[in-house]
PDB file of C-alpha atoms in Angstrom:
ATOM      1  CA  UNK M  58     175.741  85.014  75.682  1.00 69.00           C
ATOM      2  CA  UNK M  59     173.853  86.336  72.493  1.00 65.00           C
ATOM      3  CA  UNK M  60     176.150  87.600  70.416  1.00 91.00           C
ATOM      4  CA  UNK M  61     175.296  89.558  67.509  1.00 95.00           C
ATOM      5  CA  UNK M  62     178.160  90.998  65.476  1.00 96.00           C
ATOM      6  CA  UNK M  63     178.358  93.701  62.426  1.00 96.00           C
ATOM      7  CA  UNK M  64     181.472  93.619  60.105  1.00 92.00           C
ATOM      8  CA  UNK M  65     182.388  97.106  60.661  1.00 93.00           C
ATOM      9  CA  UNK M  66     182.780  99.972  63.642  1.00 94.00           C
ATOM     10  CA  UNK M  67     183.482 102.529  61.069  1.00 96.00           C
ATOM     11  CA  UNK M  68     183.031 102.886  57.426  1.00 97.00           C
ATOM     12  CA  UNK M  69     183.702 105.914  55.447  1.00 98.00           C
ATOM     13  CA  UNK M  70     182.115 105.582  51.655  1.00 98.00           C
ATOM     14  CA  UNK M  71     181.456 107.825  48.767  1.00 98.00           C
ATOM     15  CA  UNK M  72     178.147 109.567  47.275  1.00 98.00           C
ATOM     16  CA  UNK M  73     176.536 107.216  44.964  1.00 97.00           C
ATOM     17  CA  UNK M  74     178.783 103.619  46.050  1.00 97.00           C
ATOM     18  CA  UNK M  75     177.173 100.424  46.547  1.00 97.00           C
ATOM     19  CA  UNK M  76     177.226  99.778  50.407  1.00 97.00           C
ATOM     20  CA  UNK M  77     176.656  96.745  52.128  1.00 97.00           C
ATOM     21  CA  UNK M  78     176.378  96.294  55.951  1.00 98.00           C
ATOM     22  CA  UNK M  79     176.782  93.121  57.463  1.00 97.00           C
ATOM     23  CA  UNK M  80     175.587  91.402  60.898  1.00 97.00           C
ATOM     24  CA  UNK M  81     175.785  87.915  62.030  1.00 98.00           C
ATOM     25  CA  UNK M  82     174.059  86.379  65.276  1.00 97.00           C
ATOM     26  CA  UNK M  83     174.918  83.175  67.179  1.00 95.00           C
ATOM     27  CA  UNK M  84     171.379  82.801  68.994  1.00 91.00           C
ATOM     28  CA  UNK M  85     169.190  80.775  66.198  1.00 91.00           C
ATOM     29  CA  UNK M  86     167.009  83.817  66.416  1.00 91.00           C
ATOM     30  CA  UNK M  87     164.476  83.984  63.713  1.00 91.00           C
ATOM     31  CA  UNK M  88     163.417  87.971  63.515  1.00 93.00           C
ATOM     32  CA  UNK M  89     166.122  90.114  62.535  1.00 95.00           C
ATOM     33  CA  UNK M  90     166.401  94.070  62.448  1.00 96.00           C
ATOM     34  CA  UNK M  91     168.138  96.995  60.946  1.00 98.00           C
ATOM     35  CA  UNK M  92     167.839 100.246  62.529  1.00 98.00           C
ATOM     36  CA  UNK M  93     169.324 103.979  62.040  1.00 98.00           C
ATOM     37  CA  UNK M  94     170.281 105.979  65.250  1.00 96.00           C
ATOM     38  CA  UNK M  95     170.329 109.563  64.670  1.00 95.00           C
ATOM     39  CA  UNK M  96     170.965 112.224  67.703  1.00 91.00           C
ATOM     40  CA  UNK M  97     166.894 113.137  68.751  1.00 89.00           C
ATOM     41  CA  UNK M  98     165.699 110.736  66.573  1.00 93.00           C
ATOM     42  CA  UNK M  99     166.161 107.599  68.421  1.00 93.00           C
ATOM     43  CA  UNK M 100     166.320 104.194  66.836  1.00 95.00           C
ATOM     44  CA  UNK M 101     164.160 104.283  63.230  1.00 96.00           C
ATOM     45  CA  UNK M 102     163.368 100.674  62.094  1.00 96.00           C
ATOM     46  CA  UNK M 103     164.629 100.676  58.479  1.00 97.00           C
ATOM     47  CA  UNK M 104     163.772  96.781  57.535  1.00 97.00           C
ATOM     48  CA  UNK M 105     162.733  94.026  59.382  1.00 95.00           C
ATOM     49  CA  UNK M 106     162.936  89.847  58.429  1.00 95.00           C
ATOM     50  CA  UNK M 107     161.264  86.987  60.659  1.00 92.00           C
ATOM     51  CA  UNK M 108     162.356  84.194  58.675  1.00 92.00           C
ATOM     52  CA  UNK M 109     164.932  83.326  55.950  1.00 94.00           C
ATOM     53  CA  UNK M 110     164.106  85.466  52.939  1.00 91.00           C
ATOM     54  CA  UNK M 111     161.492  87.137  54.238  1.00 92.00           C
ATOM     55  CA  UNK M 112     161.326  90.746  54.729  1.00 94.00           C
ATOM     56  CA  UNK M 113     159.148  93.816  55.627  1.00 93.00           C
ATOM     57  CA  UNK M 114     159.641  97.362  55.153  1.00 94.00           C
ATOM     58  CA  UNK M 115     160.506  99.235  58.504  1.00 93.00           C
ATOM     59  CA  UNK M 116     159.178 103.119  58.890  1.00 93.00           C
ATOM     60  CA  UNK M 117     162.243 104.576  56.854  1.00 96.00           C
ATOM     61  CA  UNK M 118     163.287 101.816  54.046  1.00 97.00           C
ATOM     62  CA  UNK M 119     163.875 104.304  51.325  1.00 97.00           C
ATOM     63  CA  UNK M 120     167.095 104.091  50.098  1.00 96.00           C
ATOM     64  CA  UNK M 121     167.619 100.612  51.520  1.00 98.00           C
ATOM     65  CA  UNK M 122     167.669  97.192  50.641  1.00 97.00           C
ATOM     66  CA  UNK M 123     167.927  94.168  52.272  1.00 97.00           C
ATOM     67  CA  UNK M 124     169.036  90.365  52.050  1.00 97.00           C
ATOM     68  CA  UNK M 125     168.560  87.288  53.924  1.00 97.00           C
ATOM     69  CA  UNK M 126     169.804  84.355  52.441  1.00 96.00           C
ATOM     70  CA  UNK M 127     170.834  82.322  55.465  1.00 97.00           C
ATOM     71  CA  UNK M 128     168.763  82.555  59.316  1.00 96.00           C
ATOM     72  CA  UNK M 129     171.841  83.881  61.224  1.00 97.00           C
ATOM     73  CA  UNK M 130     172.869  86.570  58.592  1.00 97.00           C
ATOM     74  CA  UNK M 131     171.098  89.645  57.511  1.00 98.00           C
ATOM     75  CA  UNK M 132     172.787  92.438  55.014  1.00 98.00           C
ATOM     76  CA  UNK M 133     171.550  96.000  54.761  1.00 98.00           C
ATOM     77  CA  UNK M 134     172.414  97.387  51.341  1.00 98.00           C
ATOM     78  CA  UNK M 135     172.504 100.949  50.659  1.00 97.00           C
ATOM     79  CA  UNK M 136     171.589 100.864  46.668  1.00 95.00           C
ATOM     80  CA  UNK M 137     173.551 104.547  46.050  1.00 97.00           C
ATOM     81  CA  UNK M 138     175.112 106.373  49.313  1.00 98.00           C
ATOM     82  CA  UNK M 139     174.033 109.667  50.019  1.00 98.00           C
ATOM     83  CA  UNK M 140     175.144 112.267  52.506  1.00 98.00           C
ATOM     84  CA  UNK M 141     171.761 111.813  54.404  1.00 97.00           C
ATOM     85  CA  UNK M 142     172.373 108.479  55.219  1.00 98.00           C
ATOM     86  CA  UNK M 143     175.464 108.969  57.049  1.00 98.00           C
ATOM     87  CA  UNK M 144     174.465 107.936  60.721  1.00 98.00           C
ATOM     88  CA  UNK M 145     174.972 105.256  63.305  1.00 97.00           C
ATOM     89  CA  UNK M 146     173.733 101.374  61.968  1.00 98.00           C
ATOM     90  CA  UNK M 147     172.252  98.830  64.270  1.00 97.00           C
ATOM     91  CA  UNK M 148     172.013  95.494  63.756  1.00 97.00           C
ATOM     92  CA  UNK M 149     169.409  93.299  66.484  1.00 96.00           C
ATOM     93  CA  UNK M 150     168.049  89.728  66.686  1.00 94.00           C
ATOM     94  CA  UNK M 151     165.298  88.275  68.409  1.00 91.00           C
ATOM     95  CA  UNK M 152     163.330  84.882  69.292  1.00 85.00           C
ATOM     96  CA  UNK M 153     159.770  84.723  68.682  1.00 80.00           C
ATOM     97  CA  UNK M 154     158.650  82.154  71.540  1.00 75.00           C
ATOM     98  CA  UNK M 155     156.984  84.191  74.722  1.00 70.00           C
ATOM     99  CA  UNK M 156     158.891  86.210  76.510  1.00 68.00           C
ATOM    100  CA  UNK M 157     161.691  85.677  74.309  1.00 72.00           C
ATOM    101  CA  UNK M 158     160.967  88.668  71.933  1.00 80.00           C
ATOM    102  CA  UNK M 159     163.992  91.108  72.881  1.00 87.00           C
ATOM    103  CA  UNK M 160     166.317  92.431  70.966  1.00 91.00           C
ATOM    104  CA  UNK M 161     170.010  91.958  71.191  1.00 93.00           C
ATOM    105  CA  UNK M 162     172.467  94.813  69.436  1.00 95.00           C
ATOM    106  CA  UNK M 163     175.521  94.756  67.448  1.00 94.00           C
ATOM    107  CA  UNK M 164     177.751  97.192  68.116  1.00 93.00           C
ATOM    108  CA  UNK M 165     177.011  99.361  65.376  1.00 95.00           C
ATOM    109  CA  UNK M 166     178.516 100.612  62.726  1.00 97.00           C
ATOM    110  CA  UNK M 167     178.890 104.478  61.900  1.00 97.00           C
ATOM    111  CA  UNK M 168     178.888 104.982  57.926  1.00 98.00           C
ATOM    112  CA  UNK M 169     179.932 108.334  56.509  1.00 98.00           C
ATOM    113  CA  UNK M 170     179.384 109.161  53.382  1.00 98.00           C
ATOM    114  CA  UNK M 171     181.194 111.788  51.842  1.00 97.00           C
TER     115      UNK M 171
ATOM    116  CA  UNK C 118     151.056  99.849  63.842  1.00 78.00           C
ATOM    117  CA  UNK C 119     152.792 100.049  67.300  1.00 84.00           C
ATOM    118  CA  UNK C 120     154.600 103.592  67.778  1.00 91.00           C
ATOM    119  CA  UNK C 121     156.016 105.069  71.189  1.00 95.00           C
ATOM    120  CA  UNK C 122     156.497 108.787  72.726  1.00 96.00           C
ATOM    121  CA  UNK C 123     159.136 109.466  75.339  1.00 97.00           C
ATOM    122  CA  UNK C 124     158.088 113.094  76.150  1.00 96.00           C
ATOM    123  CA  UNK C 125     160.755 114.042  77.677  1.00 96.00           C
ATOM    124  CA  UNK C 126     163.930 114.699  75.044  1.00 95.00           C
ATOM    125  CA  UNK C 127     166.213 115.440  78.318  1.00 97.00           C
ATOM    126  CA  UNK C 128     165.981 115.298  82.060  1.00 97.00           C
ATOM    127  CA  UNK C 129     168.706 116.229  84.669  1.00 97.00           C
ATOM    128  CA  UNK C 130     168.004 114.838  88.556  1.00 97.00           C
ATOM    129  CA  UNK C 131     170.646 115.381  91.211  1.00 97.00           C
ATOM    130  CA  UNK C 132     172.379 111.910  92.781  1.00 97.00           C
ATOM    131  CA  UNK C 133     170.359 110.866  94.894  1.00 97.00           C
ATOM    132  CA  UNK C 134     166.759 111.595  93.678  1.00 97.00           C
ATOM    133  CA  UNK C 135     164.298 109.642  92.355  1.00 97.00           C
ATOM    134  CA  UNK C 136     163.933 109.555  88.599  1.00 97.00           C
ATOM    135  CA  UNK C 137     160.664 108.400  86.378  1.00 98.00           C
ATOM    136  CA  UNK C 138     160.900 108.659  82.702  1.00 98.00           C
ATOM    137  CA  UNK C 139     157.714 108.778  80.632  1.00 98.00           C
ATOM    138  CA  UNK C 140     156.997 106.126  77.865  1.00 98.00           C
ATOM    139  CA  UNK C 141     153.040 105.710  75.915  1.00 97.00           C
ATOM    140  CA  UNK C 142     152.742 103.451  73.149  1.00 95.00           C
ATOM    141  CA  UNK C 143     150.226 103.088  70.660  1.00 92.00           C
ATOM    142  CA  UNK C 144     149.414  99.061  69.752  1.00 86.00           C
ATOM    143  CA  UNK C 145     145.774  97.828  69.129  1.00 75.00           C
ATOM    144  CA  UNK C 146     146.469  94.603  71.383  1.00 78.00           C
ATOM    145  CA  UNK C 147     148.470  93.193  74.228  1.00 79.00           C
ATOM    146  CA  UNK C 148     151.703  94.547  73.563  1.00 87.00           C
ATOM    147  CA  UNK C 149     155.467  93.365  75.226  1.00 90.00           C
ATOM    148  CA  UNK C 150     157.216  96.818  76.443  1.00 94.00           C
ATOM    149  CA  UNK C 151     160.978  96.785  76.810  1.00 95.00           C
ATOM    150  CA  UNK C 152     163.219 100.007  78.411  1.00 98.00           C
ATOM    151  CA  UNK C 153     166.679  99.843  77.144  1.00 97.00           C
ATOM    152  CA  UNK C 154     169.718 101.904  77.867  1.00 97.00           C
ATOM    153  CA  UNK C 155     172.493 103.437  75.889  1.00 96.00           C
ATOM    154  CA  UNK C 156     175.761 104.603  78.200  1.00 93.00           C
ATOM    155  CA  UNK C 157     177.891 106.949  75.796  1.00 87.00           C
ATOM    156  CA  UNK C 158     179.890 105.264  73.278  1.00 84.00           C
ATOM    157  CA  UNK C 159     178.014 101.830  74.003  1.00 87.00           C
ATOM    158  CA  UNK C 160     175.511  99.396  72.788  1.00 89.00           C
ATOM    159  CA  UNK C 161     172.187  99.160  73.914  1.00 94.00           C
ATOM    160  CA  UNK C 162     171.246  97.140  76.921  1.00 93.00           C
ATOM    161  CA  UNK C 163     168.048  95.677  78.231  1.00 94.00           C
ATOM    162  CA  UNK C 164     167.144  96.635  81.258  1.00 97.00           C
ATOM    163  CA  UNK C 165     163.917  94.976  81.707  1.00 96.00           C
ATOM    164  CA  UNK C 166     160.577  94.116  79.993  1.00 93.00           C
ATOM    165  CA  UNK C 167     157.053  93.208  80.118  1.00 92.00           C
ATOM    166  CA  UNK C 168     155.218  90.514  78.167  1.00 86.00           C
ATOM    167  CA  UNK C 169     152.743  89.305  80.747  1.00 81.00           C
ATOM    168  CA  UNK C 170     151.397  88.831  84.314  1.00 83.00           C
ATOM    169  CA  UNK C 171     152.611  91.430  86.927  1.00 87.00           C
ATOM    170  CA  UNK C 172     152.336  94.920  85.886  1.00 91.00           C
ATOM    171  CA  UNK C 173     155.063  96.294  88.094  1.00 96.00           C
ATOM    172  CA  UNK C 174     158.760  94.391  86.685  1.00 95.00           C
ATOM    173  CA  UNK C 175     161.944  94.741  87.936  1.00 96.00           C
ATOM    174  CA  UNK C 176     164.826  94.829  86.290  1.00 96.00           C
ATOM    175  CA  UNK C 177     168.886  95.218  86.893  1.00 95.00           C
ATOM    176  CA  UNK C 178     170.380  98.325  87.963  1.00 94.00           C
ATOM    177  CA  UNK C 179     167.738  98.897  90.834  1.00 96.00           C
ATOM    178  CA  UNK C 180     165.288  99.734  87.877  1.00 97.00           C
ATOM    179  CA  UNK C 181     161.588  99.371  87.654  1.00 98.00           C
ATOM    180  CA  UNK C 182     158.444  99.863  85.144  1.00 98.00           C
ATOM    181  CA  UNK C 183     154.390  99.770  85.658  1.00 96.00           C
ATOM    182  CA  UNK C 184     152.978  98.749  82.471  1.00 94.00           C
ATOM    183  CA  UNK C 185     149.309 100.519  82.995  1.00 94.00           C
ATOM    184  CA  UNK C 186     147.128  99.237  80.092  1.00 91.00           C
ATOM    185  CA  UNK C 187     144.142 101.979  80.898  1.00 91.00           C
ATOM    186  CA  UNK C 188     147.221 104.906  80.079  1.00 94.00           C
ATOM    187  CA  UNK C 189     149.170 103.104  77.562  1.00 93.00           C
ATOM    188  CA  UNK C 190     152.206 103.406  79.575  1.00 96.00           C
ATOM    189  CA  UNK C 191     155.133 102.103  80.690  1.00 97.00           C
ATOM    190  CA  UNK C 192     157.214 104.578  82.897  1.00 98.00           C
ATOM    191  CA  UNK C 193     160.631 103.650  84.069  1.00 98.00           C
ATOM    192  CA  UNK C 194     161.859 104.228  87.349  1.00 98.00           C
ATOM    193  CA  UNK C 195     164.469 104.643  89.676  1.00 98.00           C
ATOM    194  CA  UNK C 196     164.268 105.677  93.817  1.00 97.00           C
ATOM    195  CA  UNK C 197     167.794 106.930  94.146  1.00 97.00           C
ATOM    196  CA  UNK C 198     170.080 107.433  91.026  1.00 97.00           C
ATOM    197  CA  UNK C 199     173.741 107.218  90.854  1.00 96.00           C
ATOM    198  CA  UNK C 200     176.219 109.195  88.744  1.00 95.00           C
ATOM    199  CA  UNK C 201     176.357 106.094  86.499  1.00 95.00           C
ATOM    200  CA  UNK C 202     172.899 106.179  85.591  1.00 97.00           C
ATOM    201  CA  UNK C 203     173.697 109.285  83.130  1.00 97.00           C
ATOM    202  CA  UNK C 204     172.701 107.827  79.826  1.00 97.00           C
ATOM    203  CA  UNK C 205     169.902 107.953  77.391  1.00 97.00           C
ATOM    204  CA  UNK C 206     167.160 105.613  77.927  1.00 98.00           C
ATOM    205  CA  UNK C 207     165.301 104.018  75.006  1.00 97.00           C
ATOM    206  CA  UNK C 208     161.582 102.654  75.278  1.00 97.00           C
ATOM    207  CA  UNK C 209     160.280  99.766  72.768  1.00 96.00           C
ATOM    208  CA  UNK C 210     156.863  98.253  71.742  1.00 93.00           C
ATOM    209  CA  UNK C 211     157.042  94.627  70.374  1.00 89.00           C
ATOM    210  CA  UNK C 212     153.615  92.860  69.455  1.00 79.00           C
ATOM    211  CA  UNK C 213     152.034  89.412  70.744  1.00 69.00           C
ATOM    212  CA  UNK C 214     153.119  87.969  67.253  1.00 67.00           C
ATOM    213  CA  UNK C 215     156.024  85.707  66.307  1.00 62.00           C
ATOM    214  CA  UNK C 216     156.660  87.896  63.432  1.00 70.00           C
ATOM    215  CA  UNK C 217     156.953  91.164  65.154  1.00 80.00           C
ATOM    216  CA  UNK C 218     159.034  94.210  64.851  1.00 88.00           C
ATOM    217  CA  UNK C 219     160.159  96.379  67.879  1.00 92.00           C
ATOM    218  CA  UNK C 220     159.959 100.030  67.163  1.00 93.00           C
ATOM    219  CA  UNK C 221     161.654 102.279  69.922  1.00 95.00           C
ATOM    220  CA  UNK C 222     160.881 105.804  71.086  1.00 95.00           C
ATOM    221  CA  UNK C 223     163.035 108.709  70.860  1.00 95.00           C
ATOM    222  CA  UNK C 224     164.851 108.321  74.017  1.00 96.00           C
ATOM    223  CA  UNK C 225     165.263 110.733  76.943  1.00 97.00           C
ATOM    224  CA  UNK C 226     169.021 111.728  77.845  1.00 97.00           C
ATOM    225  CA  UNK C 227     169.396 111.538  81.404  1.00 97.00           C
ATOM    226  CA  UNK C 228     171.909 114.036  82.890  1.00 97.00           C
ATOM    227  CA  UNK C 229     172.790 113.689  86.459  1.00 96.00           C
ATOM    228  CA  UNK C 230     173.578 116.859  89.019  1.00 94.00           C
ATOM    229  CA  UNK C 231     176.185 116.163  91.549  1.00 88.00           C
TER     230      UNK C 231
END
């Protein structure tokens, strides 16, 4: 099974820390996603990276960073926590051969920031 | 860029009835179309998808989709639900590319009646 795992359920942080979010898959998958899910808002694609090192800016990046030093591990970085970016944090992975292009979820991890 | 509207924010059918829930997306080319699920307090689960060939797929849970290319759609759908089927239900747009994101609708919360 695909397993794609982020280092935290729950993390509670303060206004203006340094926050990093890890996720690790197991599948050799070379695209790799971070997403916010906020109630009526669905899933909002904050960065995206289809190979080590590479990156591209999702619909909602600002704020954000991200890192992707080795294929199976991608960070999300929060440069200063805010209020507004306390929400629900999913991690996916994905092939890119046909018909392999779905996305397989962490867990998630809920960050408040107080 | 690909984008997708789920119309419907929340839908309540009684057991038994047949449920459809409405996905467009918006991609310049041949797209792959995924419907996921979300049962509370869990990840996200595939429940099927389209990247070529037939237009009507099937997928687990007695779950179907019609990928119509002239409508831009991709409407899920059920011909009897089940008390378990109360969820929210996520549609996604991938491209034909090996470096493609997957952007996901809102989602529709499905509510079911006894």
């Amino acid at each position: 099974d695909v397993k794609v795992t982020q280092s935290s359920r729950y993390l509670v942080k303060r206004t203006g820390e340094k926050v990093f979010l890890e996720c690790v898959q197991d599948m050799d998958h070379e695209n790799m996603f971070w997403y916010r899910q906020d109630p009526g808002l669905g899933l909002r694609l904050i960065y995206f990276s289809y190979d080590v090192k590479m990156k591209e800016k999702g619909d909602i990046p600002e704020g954000y960073s991200v890192s992707r030093e080795k294929k199976e591990r991608f960070s999300l970085i929060l440069e200063s926590a805010s209020t507004n970016q306390t929400s629900m944090y999913l991690c996916a992975s994905s092939g890119q051969g046909m018909g392999d292009t779905e996305a397989f979820f962490g867990q998630g991890t809920r960050l408040t920031v107080v | 860029a690909q984008s997708v509207t789920q119309p419907d924010i929340h839908i309540t059918v009684s057991e038994g009835a047949s449920l459809e829930l409405r996905c467009n997306y918006s991609y310049g080319a041949t797209p792959y179309l995924f419907w996921y699920v979300q049962s509370p307090g869990q990840g996200l689960q595939l429940l099927l998808k389209y990247f070529s060939g037939d237009t009507l797929v099937q997928g687990i849970k007695g779950f179907e989709a019609e990928f119509k290319r002239s409508q831009s759609s991709f409407n899920l759908r059920k011909p009897s639900v089940h008390w378990s089927d109360a969820a929210e239900y996520f549609c996604a747009v991938g491209a034909y590319s090996s470096a493609s994101k997957i952007i996901f609708g809102s989602g529709t919360r499905l509510s079911i009646r006894p």
